[in-house]
Coordinates of C-alpha atoms in Angstrom, one line a residue:
X1 CA -6.9 -3.6 -20.6
X2 CA -5.2 -6.6 -22.2
X3 CA -4.7 -4.0 -24.6
X4 CA -3.2 -1.2 -22.7
X5 CA -0.3 -4.6 -21.3
X6 CA 0.7 -6.1 -25.3
X7 CA 1.4 -2.8 -25.9
X8 CA 3.5 -1.8 -22.7
X9 CA 4.7 -5.1 -21.3
X10 CA 5.1 -7.9 -24.6
X11 CA 8.1 -7.1 -26.5
X12 CA 11.8 -8.0 -27.1
X13 CA 13.3 -5.4 -24.5
X14 CA 10.7 -5.8 -21.7
X15 CA 12.0 -10.1 -21.8
X16 CA 15.7 -8.9 -20.8
X17 CA 14.3 -6.8 -17.5
X18 CA 12.0 -9.2 -16.5
X19 CA 14.5 -12.0 -16.9
X20 CA 17.7 -10.1 -14.8
X21 CA 15.4 -9.2 -12.5
X22 CA 15.0 -14.0 -12.1
X23 CA 17.7 -14.0 -13.0
X24 CA 18.5 -11.7 -9.6
X25 CA 16.3 -14.1 -7.2
X26 CA 18.5 -17.0 -7.9
X27 CA 20.8 -15.4 -7.9
X28 CA 21.0 -13.8 -4.6
X29 CA 18.4 -16.9 -3.2
X30 CA 20.9 -19.4 -4.0
X31 CA 23.6 -17.5 -2.1
X32 CA 22.1 -16.7 1.1
X33 CA 19.9 -20.3 0.4
X34 CA 24.2 -22.0 1.1
X35 CA 24.4 -19.3 3.3
X36 CA 21.8 -21.0 5.2
X37 CA 22.4 -24.6 4.7
X38 CA 25.2 -24.1 6.6
X39 CA 24.1 -22.7 9.6
X40 CA 22.2 -24.0 11.6
X41 CA 19.1 -26.5 11.9
X42 CA 16.9 -27.8 8.3
X43 CA 16.3 -25.3 5.6
X44 CA 14.0 -26.0 3.7
X45 CA 12.0 -24.3 0.3
X46 CA 9.8 -22.0 2.1
X47 CA 12.8 -21.1 3.7
X48 CA 12.3 -18.7 0.9
X49 CA 10.1 -15.8 3.2
X50 CA 13.5 -15.1 4.7
X51 CA 15.7 -15.1 1.2
X52 CA 13.4 -12.9 -0.6
X53 CA 13.2 -10.2 3.0
X54 CA 16.8 -10.2 2.7
X55 CA 17.8 -6.2 2.9
X56 CA 19.8 -6.6 0.7
X57 CA 18.7 -9.2 -1.7
X58 CA 15.5 -7.9 -2.1
X59 CA 16.4 -4.3 -2.4
X60 CA 18.5 -5.7 -5.8
X61 CA 15.1 -7.5 -7.1
X62 CA 13.3 -4.5 -6.5
X63 CA 15.9 -2.7 -8.3
X64 CA 15.8 -4.7 -11.7
X65 CA 11.9 -5.1 -11.1
X66 CA 11.9 -1.4 -10.8
X67 CA 13.2 -0.1 -14.1
X68 CA 12.1 -3.6 -15.7
X69 CA 8.4 -1.0 -15.3
X70 CA 9.9 1.9 -16.1
X71 CA 11.1 0.9 -19.1
X72 CA 7.8 -0.6 -20.0
X73 CA 5.9 2.7 -19.6
X74 CA 8.1 4.4 -21.2
X75 CA 6.3 4.8 -24.2
X76 CA 3.7 6.6 -23.6
X77 CA 6.6 9.6 -22.6
X78 CA 5.2 11.3 -25.9
X79 CA 2.5 13.8 -26.4
X80 CA 0.9 11.5 -28.2
X81 CA 0.5 9.0 -25.9
X82 CA -1.6 12.0 -23.9
X83 CA -3.2 12.9 -26.7
X84 CA -4.5 9.4 -26.8
X85 CA -5.6 9.1 -23.4
X86 CA -7.1 13.2 -23.3
X87 CA -6.5 13.6 -20.4
X88 CA -3.0 12.7 -18.2
X89 CA -4.9 12.4 -15.3
X90 CA -6.5 9.4 -16.8
X91 CA -2.9 8.7 -18.6
X92 CA -1.4 7.8 -14.4
X93 CA -4.5 6.5 -13.8
X94 CA -4.3 3.8 -16.4
X95 CA -0.2 3.3 -15.8
X96 CA -0.9 2.5 -12.4
X97 CA -3.4 0.3 -12.8
X98 CA -0.9 -1.6 -15.1
X99 CA 1.6 -1.1 -12.7
X100 CA -0.3 -2.1 -10.1
X101 CA -1.3 -5.9 -12.3
X102 CA 2.8 -5.7 -13.7
X103 CA 3.8 -5.8 -9.8
X104 CA 1.7 -9.2 -8.5
X105 CA 2.6 -10.7 -11.6
X106 CA 6.2 -10.2 -11.1
X107 CA 6.1 -10.9 -7.5
X108 CA 4.2 -14.6 -7.7
X109 CA 7.5 -14.7 -10.4
X110 CA 9.9 -14.3 -7.6
X111 CA 7.8 -16.3 -4.9
X112 CA 7.4 -19.4 -7.2
X113 CA 11.2 -19.5 -8.1
X114 CA 12.7 -18.8 -4.6
X115 CA 10.5 -21.3 -3.7
X116 CA 11.3 -23.8 -6.9
X117 CA 15.6 -23.1 -6.4
X118 CA 15.3 -23.7 -1.9
X119 CA 13.3 -27.4 -3.2
X120 CA 16.4 -28.1 -5.6
X121 CA 18.6 -27.1 -3.0
X122 CA 17.2 -28.6 0.2
X123 CA 15.3 -31.3 -1.2
X124 CA 11.9 -30.6 0.8
X125 CA 8.7 -28.4 0.7
X126 CA 8.1 -27.9 4.1
X127 CA 9.8 -28.4 8.1
X128 CA 9.3 -25.7 10.5
X129 CA 7.7 -27.4 12.7
X130 CA 11.1 -30.3 13.3
X131 CA 12.9 -28.8 16.1
X132 CA 15.4 -29.1 13.9
X133 CA 14.3 -26.7 11.8
X134 CA 16.3 -23.5 10.4
X135 CA 13.0 -22.1 10.6
X136 CA 12.9 -22.9 14.8
X137 CA 16.6 -21.5 15.1
X138 CA 16.8 -18.6 13.7
X139 CA 13.4 -17.4 16.2
X140 CA 14.9 -18.6 19.3
X141 CA 18.8 -17.4 18.3
X142 CA 16.9 -14.0 18.2
X143 CA 15.0 -14.1 21.4
X144 CA 11.4 -15.2 20.3
X145 CA 9.3 -17.1 21.1
X146 CA 9.1 -20.4 18.8
X147 CA 5.7 -20.7 16.9
X148 CA 3.9 -22.2 13.8
X149 CA 0.8 -20.6 13.4
X150 CA 0.3 -20.5 9.9
X151 CA -0.8 -23.1 7.2
X152 CA 2.2 -23.6 3.9
X153 CA -0.1 -22.6 1.8
X154 CA -1.2 -19.1 3.2
X155 CA 2.7 -18.3 4.5
X156 CA 3.4 -18.1 0.4
X157 CA 0.3 -16.2 -0.1
X158 CA 1.4 -14.0 2.3
X159 CA 4.8 -13.5 1.4
X160 CA 4.0 -13.1 -2.6
X161 CA 1.5 -10.3 -1.9
X162 CA 4.2 -8.5 0.3
X163 CA 6.4 -8.8 -2.4
X164 CA 3.8 -7.3 -5.1
X165 CA 2.8 -4.3 -2.3
X166 CA 6.8 -3.3 -2.1
X167 CA 7.5 -3.3 -6.3
X168 CA 4.1 -1.9 -7.0
X169 CA 5.5 1.2 -3.6
X170 CA 8.6 0.8 -6.1
X171 CA 6.5 1.1 -8.9
X172 CA 5.3 3.7 -8.0
X173 CA 7.6 6.2 -7.3
X174 CA 9.6 5.3 -10.2
X175 CA 7.0 7.2 -11.7
X176 CA 6.3 9.8 -9.6
X177 CA 9.8 11.1 -9.0
X178 CA 10.0 11.0 -13.6
X179 CA 6.4 12.7 -13.6
X180 CA 7.6 15.8 -11.1
X181 CA 11.2 15.6 -13.2
X182 CA 9.6 14.8 -16.4
X183 CA 12.9 12.1 -16.8
X184 CA 13.7 8.3 -17.0
X185 CA 17.5 9.1 -16.2
X186 CA 16.7 10.7 -12.7
X187 CA 14.6 8.2 -12.4
X188 CA 16.4 5.3 -12.0
X189 CA 18.9 7.3 -10.4
X190 CA 16.3 8.3 -7.6
X191 CA 15.9 4.1 -7.4
X192 CA 19.3 3.5 -7.3
X193 CA 20.0 5.6 -4.5
X194 CA 17.1 4.0 -2.7
X195 CA 17.7 1.2 -2.9
X196 CA 20.9 0.8 -2.2
X197 CA 20.5 3.0 0.4
X198 CA 18.7 0.1 2.3
X199 CA 21.2 -2.6 1.8
X200 CA 23.6 -0.7 4.8
X201 CA 20.8 1.6 6.0
X202 CA 17.1 0.3 7.8
X203 CA 15.7 2.8 6.1
X204 CA 13.2 2.7 3.9
X205 CA 12.4 -1.5 2.2
X206 CA 14.1 -2.7 4.8
X207 CA 11.3 -1.0 8.1
X208 CA 8.6 -2.4 5.4
X209 CA 9.5 -6.3 4.8
X210 CA 8.3 -9.7 6.6
X211 CA 10.9 -11.4 8.6
X212 CA 11.0 -15.4 9.7
X213 CA 9.8 -14.0 13.0
X214 CA 6.9 -12.2 11.6
X215 CA 4.9 -14.9 10.2
X216 CA 5.0 -16.2 13.9
X217 CA 2.2 -13.5 14.6
X218 CA -0.4 -13.3 12.1
X219 CA -1.8 -9.7 12.9
X220 CA 2.0 -8.5 12.8
X221 CA 2.1 -9.7 9.3
X222 CA -1.3 -8.3 8.0
X223 CA -0.6 -5.2 9.8
X224 CA 2.5 -4.5 7.4
X225 CA 0.6 -5.3 5.0
X226 CA -2.1 -2.7 5.6
X227 CA 1.0 -0.4 6.3
X228 CA 1.9 -0.8 2.5
X229 CA -0.9 -0.9 1.3
X230 CA -1.9 3.0 3.0
X231 CA 1.0 3.5 1.8
X232 CA 0.8 2.6 -2.3
X233 CA -3.3 4.9 -2.0
X234 CA -1.3 7.2 -1.1
X235 CA 1.3 7.4 -3.9
X236 CA -1.1 6.4 -6.3
X237 CA -3.1 9.4 -5.4
X238 CA -0.2 12.2 -5.0
X239 CA 0.5 11.2 -9.3
X240 CA -3.2 12.0 -9.4
X241 CA -3.0 15.4 -7.9
X242 CA 1.1 15.5 -9.7
X243 CA 0.0 14.4 -13.6
X244 CA -1.5 17.7 -15.1
X245 CA 2.0 19.8 -14.0
X246 CA 3.6 16.5 -15.7
X247 CA 4.8 18.2 -19.6
X248 CA 5.3 15.1 -22.2
X249 CA 7.7 16.1 -25.3
X250 CA 8.6 13.4 -28.3
X251 CA 11.8 12.7 -26.1
X252 CA 12.7 12.5 -22.9
X253 CA 16.1 12.6 -20.7

């Protein structure tokens, strides 16, 4: 599997796209953190859970990550690669595993970058239990009960898992569209439209992502994570059945 990952992701072009993902995270988290800094309550690095779940911000990060993954597997889009794997389903299986590993790796980098950026801006890691915290003001402002029921470590882990699962969903959708249309460009256009629409209408990530209020209820967090896992499983199975009908040529559009 390490050879499969190196062939797809360890190359010069990948460095550009992963850098774009991280720079997008830094830029968007900085804007949101500065807004938090001017609002009621004192922010902290852990408020990155709020930053990552912002509809417009997350959509742009997911789009950059989706393009990164599509560019990584673009090397598979020719008949010689299919002959190496013998069956198209086996190729889809390998692509799915690589995309899953990539999603969790990119999710970890995005989470850590947002955390570090938040710490640089606020100078504190965690203050959710403080009565002056942005977390408390945010919950009360939205009519939610103010409760802190999870440790900082658990909050980070849950945020990382959900971010990674949503990245994986983006990757699988892009791969599915590419398999159905046999067009790399169509897959990118689909991701752009989906991300753009979600920035203004709660129709995709916004329906599934975790918000600050969600962290007040562990059961809600795990329920949402469970839903996204099921969606990813369905997408992977769909791709498994669609893969045999995919035609591969030496040049893709």
